[in-house]
Amino acid sequence: MAHVSDLIASDIEQYLALHEKKSLLRFITCGSVDDGKSTVIGRLLYESKMLFEDQLAAIEADSKKWGTQGGDIDFALLVDGLAAEREQGITIDVAYRFFSTDRRKFIVADTPGHEQYTRNMITGASTADVAVILIDARKGVLTQTRRHSFLVSLIGIRKVVLAINKMDLVDYSQQVYNRIDEEYRAFAKQIGLSDITTIPLSALRGDNMTEASAQTSWYHGPTLMGFLETCEIDETRLQAGPLRLPVQWVNRPNLDFRGFCGLVTSGSVRPGDRVRVQPSGRESTVARIVAYGGDLAVAVAGQSVTLTLADEVDISRGDVISSAEAPAEVADQFECSIVWMADEPLLPGRPYLLKLGTRTVSATVTEPKYKVNVNTMEHLAAKQLELNEIGVCNIALDRAVPFDAYQANRDTGGFILIDRLTNNTVGAGTLHFALRRAHNIHLQHVDIDKAARSLQKGQKPAVLWFTGLSGAGKSTIANLVEKRLHAMGRHSYLLDGDNVRHGLNKDLGFTEADRVENVRRVGEVARLMVDAGLIVLTAFISPFRAERRLARSLVAEGEFIEVHIDTPLDVAEGRDVKGLYKKARRGELRNFTGIDSPYEPPENPELRIDTTELTAERAADRVIELLRSRGLIG
């Protein structure tokens, strides 16, 4: 390999020791399509002599086959590894490359420029210290330049290199350089980017890449490599902050050792330091810092270590060990920014999994406050977020978690959203602050609880959740079941879909988002009624599995009974007591389940009733039998 040091031949151990102590800079290249991002990285790899001879031979062959530079080397092909990228001449996936110089090690992410792959750009930017934003000198500041700059600001990258590329195609014009620089800085000021270094480049010809170019004698700033080798790394700032160590694993190899493993994401820690474990709030003192080579006198941000404490403190994965003097905040409701990364839209009220650091919790996003037009920075009203859209929302978790504002600490302030069914990452977000009510609202202790109310009524509370298509017979069967419970002296209440929409949910329509919110509210009311000791019956289409899972999660195990009224669509449509199917077929009713909106049948209901085989009375008998077999009624 060509990054040659004389020490490799004379003293390999000294060379490796020096290499190990070099600082590591992570940076990304981003910008619009065909601004030259891959070419810039390819040129850096070439100039840093980080290529094997067979790689050089391969790139020369590929340049003849796929290249855009005639017979010359096409440096972009060093990075554009996907065949689709080579054929289309664009970057699709995020490509990571390592290289080093005598002064520093680097990991660079070549991120997609096309709007369709904005979500991939977020992935590359999430760990970067510096963003190199490429601009084609012929085109100036474009929509994707603004979009990526806003995302860079959102992700919390503080240092930006504005690389005005292809200066050779505008005759190295200082006027073009000045115009683009002024236009970009005016936009950057709006989004809070202030640490900007502008460099005129021709990545193809090597101008100002590693050496100052004679073609730009009017420019007196650093070369791109010179800047990357000398700029301050964000890790330095983090080491000066308060201690944060999210616990990844509790190490208990024997009865005499109990350590808490994790990466120090900010600050430093020494034996004897007072720490606070969150969210519990318990405090203790650090006894030892254990690492691979033995105990350490100090650990700083960026190191993975195991801490032992002087006291027996209950700590598990997902907890955060913080400085006692400056602990992280703890809350369960936040304002946040979200970049939506899924083809299906973000639906307010739908439950998702949220991963923050090493902790995974259940989360519900409320209706977005607004989404951001990245071209004008205008705040636009939004009911939901579509693919690649950026919005500011409130988010509620099922439990309190320790956190910092993202601008202070990426690791304890950045999160991802995960679809509960597919386990796909659907969004990425940054926490702004805890909502005031998260600090001020606490569960109030009451002396009369669910057990006391149930004992008074002589029954066990539960939710009977009837689900099925419109016309399946849910309300009819639920009504018969409640009549029988009433005759038996049981205390019950029926929440019917149509009746609830006359009051509690009269403000909701029938869009997918409104239907999610409809079921969420009913689930919360059912939970309160179960707490009151009642047997609650609900008769709703409730077409989505995710919302039915949310309703189930609100009550204790064994208290939720899903009853699928399984009626084929043609049978339900044939009944059409309300005439709704006819209206839907004529296009007068939109988002009607079974016609132009899906119904997701239960996968494992507690009871399935086929109304083509059972009468409503016999179906009610089956429900009562199930309640008896489960000991809910005598």
XYZ file of C-alpha atoms in Angstrom:
634
model
C 0.000 0.000 0.000
C 1.194 3.457 -0.791
C 0.679 5.443 2.432
C 4.312 4.761 3.194
C 6.251 5.680 6.291
C 9.942 4.871 6.712
C 9.032 3.435 10.111
C 7.168 0.553 8.459
C 10.474 -0.895 7.321
C 12.672 0.259 10.207
C 10.451 0.057 13.311
C 7.009 -1.368 12.735
C 6.065 -1.296 16.443
C 6.797 2.429 16.677
C 4.783 3.005 13.498
C 1.800 1.115 14.917
C 2.082 2.975 18.229
C 2.054 6.335 16.451
C -0.855 5.217 14.271
C -2.836 4.126 17.331
C -2.445 7.528 19.000
C -3.670 9.518 15.998
C -7.013 11.210 16.474
C -9.949 10.001 14.369
C -12.123 12.427 12.405
C -15.452 11.298 10.996
C -16.867 13.444 8.208
C -19.486 13.253 5.486
C -19.751 14.589 1.977
C -23.200 15.728 0.886
C -24.900 18.018 -1.568
C -26.945 17.768 -4.729
C -26.681 15.084 -7.409
C -23.476 15.204 -9.487
C -21.748 17.854 -7.399
C -18.664 15.623 -7.215
C -18.891 14.074 -3.749
C -17.558 10.671 -4.745
C -14.824 12.281 -6.833
C -13.664 14.331 -3.836
C -13.388 11.204 -1.678
C -11.713 9.242 -4.444
C -9.153 12.012 -4.908
C -8.486 12.107 -1.116
C -7.888 8.344 -1.100
C -5.612 8.642 -4.111
C -3.627 11.598 -2.767
C -3.244 10.028 0.694
C -1.779 6.986 -1.054
C -4.263 4.617 0.583
C -4.679 2.356 -2.455
C -3.167 -1.034 -3.192
C -1.621 -1.619 -6.583
C -4.414 -4.001 -7.590
C -6.977 -1.346 -6.613
C -5.238 1.156 -8.880
C -5.251 -1.351 -11.695
C -8.926 -2.108 -11.118
C -9.923 1.559 -11.046
C -8.067 2.190 -14.279
C -9.965 -0.680 -15.915
C -13.290 0.453 -14.453
C -12.645 4.024 -15.602
C -12.419 2.799 -19.179
C -15.643 0.812 -18.801
C -17.789 3.015 -16.548
C -15.891 6.291 -16.238
C -16.976 9.739 -17.342
C -13.488 11.195 -17.897
C -12.497 9.616 -21.192
C -9.247 7.746 -20.700
C -8.400 9.453 -17.366
C -9.023 7.951 -13.945
C -12.578 8.503 -12.690
C -11.979 8.866 -8.947
C -15.716 8.582 -8.167
C -15.583 4.877 -9.003
C -13.422 4.288 -5.925
C -16.520 4.992 -3.845
C -19.569 4.287 -6.030
C -19.532 0.559 -5.404
C -23.088 -0.346 -6.355
C -23.643 -1.371 -9.950
C -26.761 0.804 -10.070
C -24.667 3.796 -9.002
C -22.126 3.175 -11.734
C -24.798 2.809 -14.370
C -26.731 5.915 -13.310
C -23.760 7.985 -12.196
C -25.266 8.750 -8.783
C -24.674 7.643 -5.185
C -27.532 5.569 -3.733
C -26.237 3.940 -0.558
C -23.940 5.387 2.095
C -20.341 4.366 1.330
C -17.816 4.467 4.183
C -14.086 4.692 3.561
C -11.094 4.774 5.896
C -7.838 6.560 5.164
C -5.060 8.204 7.120
C -2.275 10.713 6.856
C 0.733 11.324 9.055
C -1.387 13.593 11.266
C -4.818 11.971 11.568
C -7.080 9.011 10.769
C -10.356 9.523 8.895
C -13.642 7.761 8.271
C -15.617 9.425 5.496
C -19.225 8.739 4.538
C -20.216 9.458 0.963
C -23.934 10.166 1.307
C -26.592 10.221 -1.431
C -27.419 13.488 -3.154
C -30.740 12.477 -4.684
C -33.827 13.506 -2.687
C -35.168 9.936 -2.825
C -32.253 8.774 -0.643
C -32.338 11.559 1.966
C -32.936 8.964 4.695
C -29.595 7.358 3.798
C -27.899 10.734 4.211
C -29.222 10.915 7.791
C -27.539 7.584 8.522
C -24.162 8.850 7.362
C -24.460 12.159 9.204
C -25.435 10.706 12.574
C -21.843 10.092 13.746
C -19.957 12.788 11.786
C -17.947 15.660 13.261
C -17.650 17.650 10.012
C -19.844 18.011 6.931
C -18.271 18.736 3.558
C -21.111 20.220 1.508
C -20.351 20.126 -2.201
C -21.659 22.753 -4.614
C -21.228 22.681 -8.375
C -19.737 26.084 -9.227
C -21.867 26.189 -12.383
C -25.170 25.610 -10.551
C -24.753 27.382 -7.213
C -26.931 26.730 -4.153
C -29.684 24.220 -5.022
C -32.675 22.689 -3.238
C -30.714 19.643 -2.087
C -27.909 21.921 -0.854
C -30.439 23.585 1.449
C -32.045 20.277 2.427
C -28.747 18.661 3.366
C -27.543 21.772 5.182
C -30.718 21.825 7.251
C -30.284 18.137 8.061
C -26.650 18.790 9.012
C -27.855 21.504 11.396
C -30.596 19.226 12.741
C -28.167 16.359 13.340
C -25.920 18.719 15.304
C -22.809 18.891 13.108
C -21.151 22.167 14.014
C -18.351 22.431 11.452
C -19.137 22.801 7.767
C -16.812 22.925 4.782
C -18.494 24.619 1.818
C -16.588 22.989 -1.029
C -17.289 24.887 -4.255
C -16.293 22.213 -6.734
C -15.664 22.187 -10.497
C -14.035 25.609 -10.380
C -12.133 24.605 -13.545
C -15.450 24.733 -15.424
C -15.987 28.412 -14.510
C -12.375 29.441 -15.225
C -11.577 29.610 -11.480
C -13.692 32.769 -11.227
C -13.392 34.604 -7.917
C -16.704 36.356 -8.643
C -18.530 33.022 -8.913
C -16.855 31.860 -5.685
C -17.847 35.041 -3.802
C -21.438 34.935 -5.047
C -21.987 31.329 -3.939
C -20.229 31.920 -0.620
C -22.441 34.930 0.194
C -25.656 33.189 -0.853
C -24.886 30.087 1.203
C -23.851 31.989 4.340
C -27.099 33.984 4.225
C -29.067 30.720 4.192
C -26.822 29.062 6.805
C -27.480 31.917 9.228
C -31.188 31.071 9.178
C -30.566 27.491 10.302
C -27.894 28.207 12.899
C -24.756 27.164 11.000
C -21.963 29.597 11.736
C -18.662 27.668 11.653
C -18.246 27.573 7.859
C -15.005 27.285 5.886
C -15.371 27.868 2.137
C -12.826 26.262 -0.202
C -12.685 26.487 -4.031
C -11.960 23.066 -5.535
C -11.500 21.067 -8.647
C -11.534 17.531 -7.292
C -10.951 16.122 -10.748
C -7.796 18.157 -11.319
C -6.688 18.215 -7.663
C -6.911 21.998 -7.132
C -6.825 22.874 -3.405
C -7.354 19.246 -2.450
C -3.976 18.606 -0.793
C -1.922 21.511 -2.093
C -2.719 25.157 -2.801
C -3.560 25.713 -6.444
C -1.846 28.318 -8.605
C -5.165 28.656 -10.448
C -6.758 30.274 -7.369
C -4.062 32.714 -6.346
C -6.794 34.963 -4.953
C -7.672 32.304 -2.316
C -5.590 32.237 0.883
C -7.438 29.690 3.018
C -6.609 26.041 3.805
C -6.712 23.139 1.389
C -9.412 20.542 2.006
C -6.922 18.047 3.418
C -5.249 20.766 5.464
C -8.569 21.675 7.078
C -9.506 18.059 7.802
C -6.121 17.390 9.412
C -6.253 20.366 11.776
C -9.892 21.066 12.690
C -10.984 20.418 16.269
C -12.833 17.147 16.803
C -16.177 17.227 18.625
C -14.845 14.594 21.032
C -12.742 17.310 22.675
C -15.881 19.268 23.533
C -17.655 16.180 24.822
C -14.796 15.303 27.172
C -15.290 18.650 28.876
C -18.994 17.970 29.527
C -20.680 16.179 32.436
C -20.361 12.403 32.738
C -22.821 10.257 30.801
C -22.446 6.471 30.580
C -25.490 4.606 29.170
C -25.335 1.078 30.580
C -25.135 -1.556 27.846
C -24.629 -4.633 29.987
C -24.467 -5.633 33.644
C -21.392 -7.849 34.028
C -21.791 -10.420 36.816
C -19.194 -13.187 36.226
C -19.289 -14.267 39.889
C -20.725 -13.307 43.268
C -17.801 -10.999 44.040
C -17.995 -8.762 40.964
C -20.798 -6.617 39.578
C -19.811 -4.114 36.911
C -21.721 -1.834 34.593
C -20.410 -1.768 31.027
C -20.875 1.011 28.525
C -19.389 3.740 26.378
C -18.586 7.041 28.060
C -20.498 9.391 25.746
C -19.426 12.602 27.474
C -17.313 13.839 30.363
C -14.789 11.870 32.361
C -14.853 9.680 35.437
C -12.364 8.691 38.137
C -12.504 6.320 41.097
C -14.045 8.180 44.023
C -16.332 10.331 41.838
C -19.892 10.711 43.039
C -22.402 9.503 40.415
C -26.162 9.322 40.043
C -28.004 6.414 38.406
C -30.986 7.465 36.331
C -33.939 7.269 36.091
C -33.998 5.889 39.678
C -31.992 8.817 41.102
C -29.912 6.626 43.434
C -26.383 7.907 44.126
C -23.120 6.091 44.816
C -19.354 6.402 44.383
C -17.216 4.892 41.631
C -15.010 2.152 43.135
C -13.107 0.953 40.032
C -12.792 1.627 36.322
C -12.093 -1.703 34.640
C -10.782 -1.910 31.074
C -9.244 -4.609 28.896
C -5.688 -3.916 30.007
C -6.504 -3.454 33.701
C -7.900 -0.757 35.977
C -7.772 2.859 34.794
C -7.153 6.022 36.788
C -9.509 7.978 34.507
C -11.885 7.264 31.607
C -12.989 9.921 29.119
C -15.589 10.320 26.363
C -15.070 7.772 23.631
C -13.813 4.954 25.882
C -15.722 1.746 26.603
C -15.240 0.717 30.236
C -16.797 -1.155 33.133
C -17.596 0.759 36.335
C -18.028 -0.795 39.748
C -19.764 1.159 42.510
C -19.182 1.309 46.228
C -22.850 0.570 47.022
C -25.334 -2.080 45.929
C -27.468 -0.147 43.456
C -30.138 -1.671 41.221
C -28.957 -0.876 37.683
C -30.018 -2.493 34.397
C -29.426 -2.052 30.691
C -30.750 1.316 29.505
C -30.011 3.189 32.743
C -27.574 6.108 32.573
C -24.757 6.735 35.045
C -24.368 10.513 35.328
C -22.303 12.986 37.253
C -24.041 13.651 40.585
C -23.330 17.382 40.246
C -24.804 17.657 36.720
C -27.132 14.711 36.109
C -29.198 14.125 32.991
C -32.849 15.146 33.006
C -35.595 12.550 33.361
C -38.958 12.862 31.607
C -41.519 10.947 29.564
C -42.852 13.693 27.264
C -40.813 15.830 24.903
C -40.770 18.212 21.997
C -38.621 16.773 19.235
C -37.704 16.986 15.560
C -38.355 13.899 13.441
C -37.064 12.964 10.002
C -39.497 10.421 8.594
C -37.736 7.600 6.738
C -40.519 5.161 5.808
C -42.742 4.843 2.760
C -45.806 4.611 5.002
C -46.583 7.967 6.693
C -46.117 8.726 10.377
C -49.538 8.433 11.968
C -50.210 10.391 15.182
C -51.400 8.133 17.976
C -49.872 4.974 16.508
C -47.467 3.232 18.906
C -43.837 2.831 17.820
C -40.719 1.606 19.581
C -38.251 4.349 20.452
C -34.576 3.556 20.951
C -32.676 6.194 22.926
C -29.114 5.186 23.700
C -29.280 1.650 25.090
C -32.923 1.882 26.179
C -35.951 0.869 24.092
C -39.426 2.043 25.139
C -42.878 2.380 23.623
C -43.666 5.811 22.169
C -46.618 7.627 20.683
C -46.222 10.699 18.495
C -48.935 13.312 18.802
C -50.060 15.375 15.827
C -47.059 17.238 14.357
C -46.856 20.891 15.375
C -45.548 21.682 11.913
C -43.302 20.418 9.143
C -40.432 22.399 7.677
C -40.128 23.545 4.066
C -36.376 23.193 3.660
C -36.269 25.652 0.762
C -37.908 28.590 2.541
C -37.614 27.388 6.174
C -41.357 28.046 6.391
C -43.339 26.162 9.024
C -46.273 24.338 7.412
C -49.301 22.776 9.080
C -49.225 18.974 8.966
C -51.463 16.106 10.038
C -48.794 13.481 9.336
C -45.265 13.157 7.955
C -44.471 11.551 4.616
C -41.184 10.002 3.430
C -38.197 12.386 3.868
C -40.325 15.090 5.512
C -39.051 16.833 8.643
C -41.433 17.866 11.394
C -41.533 19.131 14.955
C -43.786 17.011 17.169
C -44.590 16.195 20.760
C -43.845 12.613 21.753
C -44.973 10.629 24.786
C -43.218 7.535 26.184
C -44.611 4.766 28.339
C -42.017 5.490 31.038
C -39.612 8.203 32.102
C -36.121 8.065 30.578
C -32.879 9.957 31.245
C -31.912 12.334 28.432
C -30.071 15.484 27.377
C -31.053 17.955 24.697
C -29.567 16.736 21.427
C -27.542 19.911 20.959
C -25.737 19.082 24.202
C -25.233 15.342 23.652
C -26.090 13.325 20.560
C -25.998 9.981 22.319
C -28.478 10.853 25.061
C -30.591 13.183 22.909
C -30.914 11.343 19.608
C -33.331 8.508 18.956
C -34.764 6.283 16.266
C -38.346 5.103 15.823
C -38.969 1.445 15.002
C -42.086 -0.160 13.571
C -43.352 -2.627 16.176
C -44.472 -5.195 13.605
C -41.690 -5.179 10.986
C -38.855 -4.002 13.276
C -37.814 -1.559 10.528
C -36.370 1.831 11.424
C -38.992 4.337 10.259
C -37.753 7.638 11.692
C -34.863 9.439 13.332
C -35.264 12.256 15.808
C -33.651 14.713 18.160
C -34.993 15.717 21.574
C -35.361 19.459 22.186
C -36.660 19.635 25.750
C -39.033 17.953 28.173
C -42.565 19.288 28.146
C -43.317 21.194 31.288
C -46.199 18.913 32.152
C -43.762 15.993 32.131
C -42.085 17.625 35.147
C -45.240 18.886 36.832
C -47.643 15.956 36.407
C -47.137 12.915 38.604
C -49.275 9.882 39.388
C -51.305 10.725 42.489
C -51.535 7.971 45.070
C -55.121 6.933 45.893
C -56.196 4.580 48.660
C -59.047 2.940 46.748
C -57.482 0.971 43.912
C -58.624 -1.437 41.188
C -58.489 -4.432 43.506
C -60.732 -2.728 46.077
C -63.256 -1.655 43.440
C -63.310 -5.143 41.915
C -63.811 -6.768 45.306
C -66.741 -4.456 46.004
C -68.387 -5.529 42.724
C -67.564 -9.202 43.207
C -65.972 -9.572 39.794
C -62.697 -9.354 37.913
C -62.430 -6.411 35.482
C -61.587 -6.954 31.821
C -61.884 -5.490 28.313
C -63.854 -7.448 25.719
C -62.598 -5.946 22.450
C -64.923 -6.856 19.567
C -63.327 -6.205 16.167
C -64.447 -6.931 12.603
C -65.737 -5.399 9.402
C -68.670 -3.008 9.291
C -71.808 -5.146 9.296
C -70.027 -8.139 10.828
C -72.317 -8.107 13.889
C -70.016 -6.614 16.544
C -72.563 -4.274 18.144
C -75.351 -6.886 18.052
C -73.264 -9.557 19.766
C -71.695 -7.133 22.270
C -75.162 -5.860 23.200
C -76.409 -9.410 23.829
C -73.347 -10.177 25.967
C -73.905 -7.087 28.104
C -77.600 -7.956 28.592
C -76.577 -11.366 29.929
C -73.907 -9.850 32.191
C -76.481 -7.404 33.542
C -78.940 -10.222 34.198
C -76.184 -11.997 36.153
C -75.682 -8.914 38.340
C -72.323 -7.985 36.784
C -71.172 -4.405 36.398
C -70.361 -3.583 32.779
C -70.346 -0.852 30.143
C -70.528 -1.021 26.342
C -68.468 1.452 24.312
C -69.967 1.324 20.831
C -68.169 2.830 17.838
C -71.095 4.893 16.553
C -72.112 6.124 20.015
C -68.603 7.273 20.938
C -68.385 9.320 17.734
C -71.380 11.355 18.897
C -69.428 12.640 21.886
C -65.863 11.803 22.877
C -64.679 11.404 19.271
C -67.049 13.704 17.389
C -64.079 15.798 16.223
C -62.538 12.849 14.332
C -63.089 11.847 10.725
C -62.286 8.592 8.972
C -58.798 9.186 7.642
C -56.214 6.601 8.645
C -54.738 9.034 11.182
C -58.173 9.844 12.683
C -59.039 6.169 12.973
C -55.811 5.548 14.855
C -56.678 8.387 17.264
C -60.265 7.079 17.595
C -59.037 3.706 18.847
C -56.353 5.274 21.047
C -58.946 7.340 22.919
C -61.283 4.387 23.337
C -58.377 2.322 24.675
C -57.604 4.973 27.286
C -61.268 5.189 28.364
C -61.455 1.388 28.571
C -58.334 1.384 30.755
C -59.980 3.822 33.199
C -63.139 1.709 33.302
C -61.123 -1.430 34.026
C -59.453 0.493 36.861
C -62.979 1.181 38.133
C -63.553 -2.588 38.310
C -65.906 -2.849 35.318
C -66.194 -5.399 32.535
C -65.860 -3.165 29.476
C -67.144 -4.145 26.050
C -65.995 -2.242 22.948
C -67.513 -2.639 19.482
C -65.248 -0.968 16.911
C -63.962 -1.937 13.504
C -60.479 -1.023 14.849
C -58.871 -2.102 11.557
C -55.182 -1.855 12.464
C -53.289 -4.415 14.531
C -50.895 -1.784 15.923
C -53.725 0.121 17.630
C -55.278 -3.042 19.021
C -51.873 -3.969 20.440
C -51.690 -0.512 22.026
C -55.119 -0.997 23.640
C -53.997 -4.388 24.953
C -50.825 -2.900 26.417
C -52.827 -0.406 28.500
C -54.265 -3.064 30.827
C -52.722 -5.889 32.815
C -51.965 -9.270 31.282
C -55.102 -11.389 31.096
C -57.448 -8.384 31.226
C -57.713 -7.909 27.444
C -59.840 -10.337 25.426
C -59.835 -9.806 21.674
C -62.965 -11.184 19.996
C -62.747 -11.340 16.212
C -66.196 -11.239 14.645
C -65.015 -12.971 11.492
C -67.510 -12.236 8.750
C -66.473 -12.415 5.066
C -66.622 -9.127 3.174
C -69.331 -10.314 0.772
C -71.546 -11.401 3.691
C -71.041 -8.132 5.595
C -71.673 -6.144 2.433
C -74.785 -8.183 1.699
C -76.244 -7.177 5.075
C -75.347 -3.465 4.686
C -77.935 -2.404 7.270
C -76.741 1.224 7.191
C -76.228 1.413 3.439
C -72.573 2.280 3.923
C -71.127 -0.233 1.479
C -73.355 1.098 -1.321
C -72.105 4.635 -0.632
C -68.497 3.434 -0.558
C -68.914 1.590 -3.860
C -70.322 4.778 -5.409
C -67.328 6.742 -4.136
C -69.402 8.778 -1.671
C -67.537 7.390 1.378
C -63.757 7.505 1.347
C -61.439 5.385 3.534
C -64.132 2.777 4.105
C -62.756 -0.435 5.589
C -62.868 -3.337 3.189
C -63.361 -1.144 0.118
C -60.564 1.428 -0.118
C -59.029 1.053 3.346
C -57.509 -2.199 4.680
C -58.643 -4.368 7.559
C -55.888 -6.268 9.365
C -57.517 -9.317 10.992
C -56.245 -10.445 14.399
C -53.444 -12.986 14.244
C -54.106 -14.668 17.619
C -57.425 -13.493 19.073
C -58.669 -14.995 22.321
C -61.909 -15.867 20.528
C -62.874 -16.088 16.869
C -66.555 -16.110 15.955
C -67.623 -17.097 12.433
C -71.048 -15.499 11.970
C -71.716 -17.649 8.900
C -71.901 -20.620 11.266
C -73.197 -19.110 14.536
C -76.254 -16.997 15.312
C -75.781 -13.835 17.373
C -77.314 -15.583 20.404
C -74.976 -18.560 20.121
C -72.023 -16.196 19.626
C -72.955 -14.403 22.855
C -73.034 -17.790 24.610
C -69.472 -18.464 23.396
C -68.270 -15.155 24.884
C -69.913 -15.870 28.260
C -68.378 -19.359 28.260
C -64.936 -17.850 27.666
C -65.386 -15.397 30.560
C -66.321 -18.285 32.860
C -63.396 -20.448 31.747
C -61.018 -17.590 32.536
C -62.504 -17.058 35.981
C -63.685 -13.524 35.198
C -67.274 -14.359 36.152
C -68.756 -17.174 38.234
